[in-house]
CSV table of C-alpha atoms in Angstrom, one decimal:
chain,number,residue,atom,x,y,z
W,121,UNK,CA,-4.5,144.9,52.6
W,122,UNK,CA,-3.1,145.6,55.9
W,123,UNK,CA,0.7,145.1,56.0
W,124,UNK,CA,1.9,144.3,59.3
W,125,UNK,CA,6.2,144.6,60.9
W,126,UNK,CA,6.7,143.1,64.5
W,127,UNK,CA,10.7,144.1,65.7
W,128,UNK,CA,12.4,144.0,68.9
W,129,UNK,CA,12.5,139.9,69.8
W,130,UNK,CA,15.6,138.2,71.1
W,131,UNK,CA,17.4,135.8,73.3
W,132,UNK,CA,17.5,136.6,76.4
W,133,UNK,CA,17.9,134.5,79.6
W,134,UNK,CA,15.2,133.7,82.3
W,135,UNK,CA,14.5,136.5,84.0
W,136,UNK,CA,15.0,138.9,81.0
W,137,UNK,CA,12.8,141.4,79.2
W,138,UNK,CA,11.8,142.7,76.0
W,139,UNK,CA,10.1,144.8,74.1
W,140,UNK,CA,8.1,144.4,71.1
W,141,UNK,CA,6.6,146.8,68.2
W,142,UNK,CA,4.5,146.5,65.7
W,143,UNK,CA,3.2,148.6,63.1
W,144,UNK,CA,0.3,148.5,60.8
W,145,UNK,CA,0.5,149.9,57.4
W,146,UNK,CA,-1.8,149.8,54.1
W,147,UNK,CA,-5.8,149.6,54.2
W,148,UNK,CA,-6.2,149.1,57.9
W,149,UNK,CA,-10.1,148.5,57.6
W,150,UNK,CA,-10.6,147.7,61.3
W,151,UNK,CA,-8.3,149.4,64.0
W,152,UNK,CA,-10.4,149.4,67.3
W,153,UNK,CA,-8.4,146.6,68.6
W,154,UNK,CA,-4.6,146.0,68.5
W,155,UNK,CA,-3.1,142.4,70.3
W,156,UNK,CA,-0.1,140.0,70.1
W,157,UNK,CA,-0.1,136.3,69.6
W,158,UNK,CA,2.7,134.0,70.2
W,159,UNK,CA,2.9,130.7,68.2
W,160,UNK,CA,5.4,127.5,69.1
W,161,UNK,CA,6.3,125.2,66.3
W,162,UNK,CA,3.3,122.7,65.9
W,163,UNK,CA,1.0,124.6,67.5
W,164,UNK,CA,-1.5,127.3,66.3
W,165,UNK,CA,-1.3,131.2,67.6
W,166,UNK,CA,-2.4,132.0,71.1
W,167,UNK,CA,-3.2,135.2,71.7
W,168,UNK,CA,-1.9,136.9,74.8
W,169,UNK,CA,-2.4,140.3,75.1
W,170,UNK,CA,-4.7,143.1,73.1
W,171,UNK,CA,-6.0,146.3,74.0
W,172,UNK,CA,-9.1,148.4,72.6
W,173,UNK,CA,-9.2,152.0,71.6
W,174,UNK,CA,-11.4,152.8,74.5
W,175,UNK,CA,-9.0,150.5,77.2
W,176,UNK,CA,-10.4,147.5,77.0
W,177,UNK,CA,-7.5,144.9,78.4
W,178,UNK,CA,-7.0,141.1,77.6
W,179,UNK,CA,-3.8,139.3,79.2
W,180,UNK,CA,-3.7,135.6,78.9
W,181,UNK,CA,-3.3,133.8,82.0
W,182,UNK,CA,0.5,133.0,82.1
W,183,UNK,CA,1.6,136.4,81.5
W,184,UNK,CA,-0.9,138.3,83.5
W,185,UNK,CA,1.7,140.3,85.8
W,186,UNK,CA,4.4,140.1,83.6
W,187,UNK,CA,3.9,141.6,80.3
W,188,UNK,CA,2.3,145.0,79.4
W,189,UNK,CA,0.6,145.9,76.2
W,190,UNK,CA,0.2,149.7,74.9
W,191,UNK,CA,-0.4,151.1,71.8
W,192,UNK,CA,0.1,154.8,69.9
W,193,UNK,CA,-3.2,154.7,67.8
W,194,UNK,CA,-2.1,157.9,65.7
W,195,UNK,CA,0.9,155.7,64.3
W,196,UNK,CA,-1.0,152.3,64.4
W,197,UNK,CA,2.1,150.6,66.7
W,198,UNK,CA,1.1,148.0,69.4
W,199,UNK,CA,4.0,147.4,71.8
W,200,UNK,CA,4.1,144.6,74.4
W,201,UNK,CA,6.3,144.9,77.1
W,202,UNK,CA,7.8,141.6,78.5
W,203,UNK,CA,9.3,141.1,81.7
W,204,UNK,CA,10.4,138.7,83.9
W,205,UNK,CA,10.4,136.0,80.6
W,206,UNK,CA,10.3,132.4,81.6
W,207,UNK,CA,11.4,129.7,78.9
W,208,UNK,CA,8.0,128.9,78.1
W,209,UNK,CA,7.6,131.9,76.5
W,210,UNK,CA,9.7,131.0,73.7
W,211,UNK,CA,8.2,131.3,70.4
W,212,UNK,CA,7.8,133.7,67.6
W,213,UNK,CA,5.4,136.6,68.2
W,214,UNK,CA,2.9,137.9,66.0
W,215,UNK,CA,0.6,141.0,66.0
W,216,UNK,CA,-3.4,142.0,64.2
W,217,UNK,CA,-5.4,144.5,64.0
W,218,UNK,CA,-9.2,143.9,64.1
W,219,UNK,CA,-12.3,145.6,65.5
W,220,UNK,CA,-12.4,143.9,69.0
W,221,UNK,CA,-11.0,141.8,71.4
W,222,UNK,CA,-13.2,138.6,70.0
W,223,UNK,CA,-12.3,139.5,66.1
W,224,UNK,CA,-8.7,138.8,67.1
W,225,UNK,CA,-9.6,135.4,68.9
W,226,UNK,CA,-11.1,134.4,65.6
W,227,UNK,CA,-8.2,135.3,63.2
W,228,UNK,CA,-7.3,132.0,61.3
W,229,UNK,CA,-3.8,131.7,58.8
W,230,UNK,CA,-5.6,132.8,56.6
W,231,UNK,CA,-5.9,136.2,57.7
W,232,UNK,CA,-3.2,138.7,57.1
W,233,UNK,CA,0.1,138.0,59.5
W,234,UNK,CA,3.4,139.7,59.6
W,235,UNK,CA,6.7,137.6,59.3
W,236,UNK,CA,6.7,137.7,63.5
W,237,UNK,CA,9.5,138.4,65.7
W,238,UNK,CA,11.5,135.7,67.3
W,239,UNK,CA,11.7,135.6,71.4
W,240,UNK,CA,13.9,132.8,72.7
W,241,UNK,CA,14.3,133.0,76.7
W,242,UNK,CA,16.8,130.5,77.9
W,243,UNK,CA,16.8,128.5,81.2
């Protein structure tokens, strides 16, 4: 079982950034493709960034420009640098590890998840 730690959330105002890390630990089965969800209260996890061992890049739409994903894959840490945050991106922040980019689209609640990192940007 993969065990999963995001860090590195915050309040910050409008404007702000952070930045976020995550490490995967345990029997990481499938490591191709690191990404970052957010999730709102209500609502399900969106994912808004993730990036392949080969490169492979997927931003979702309202943080294309703003937020950068990278990743260490000798350590199994996914960071996602966020700038310029807007109060819409409130919420807490998750992070997976699967074999692609379309894997990670199809993770359900009942897939392994870390305890998520709290981002909170205020108007």
């Amino acid at each position: 079982q993969v065990q999963l730690v995001e860090s590195g959330g915050g309040s910050v105002p409008a404007g702000g950034s952070l930045r976020l890390i995550c490490v995967a630990s345990g029997t990481v089965r499938y490591n191709n493709t690191m990404g970052w969800y957010r999730q709102t209260p209500g609502q399900q996890r969106e994912l808004v960034a993730a990036l392949t061992k080969g490169g492979t890049l997927f931003y979702e739409d309202s943080v294309k420009g703003r937020f950068t994903i990278s990743r260490d894959i000798a350590k199994n840490t996914v960071y996602l640098e966020m700038n310029n945050l807007k109060p819409e991106d409130t919420a807490v922040y998750f992070c997976a590890v699967d074999k692609s980019i379309g894997a990670l689209k199809l993770r359900s609640d009942s897939d392994a998840w870390g305890q998520g990192t709290q981002v909170t940007v205020s108007s």
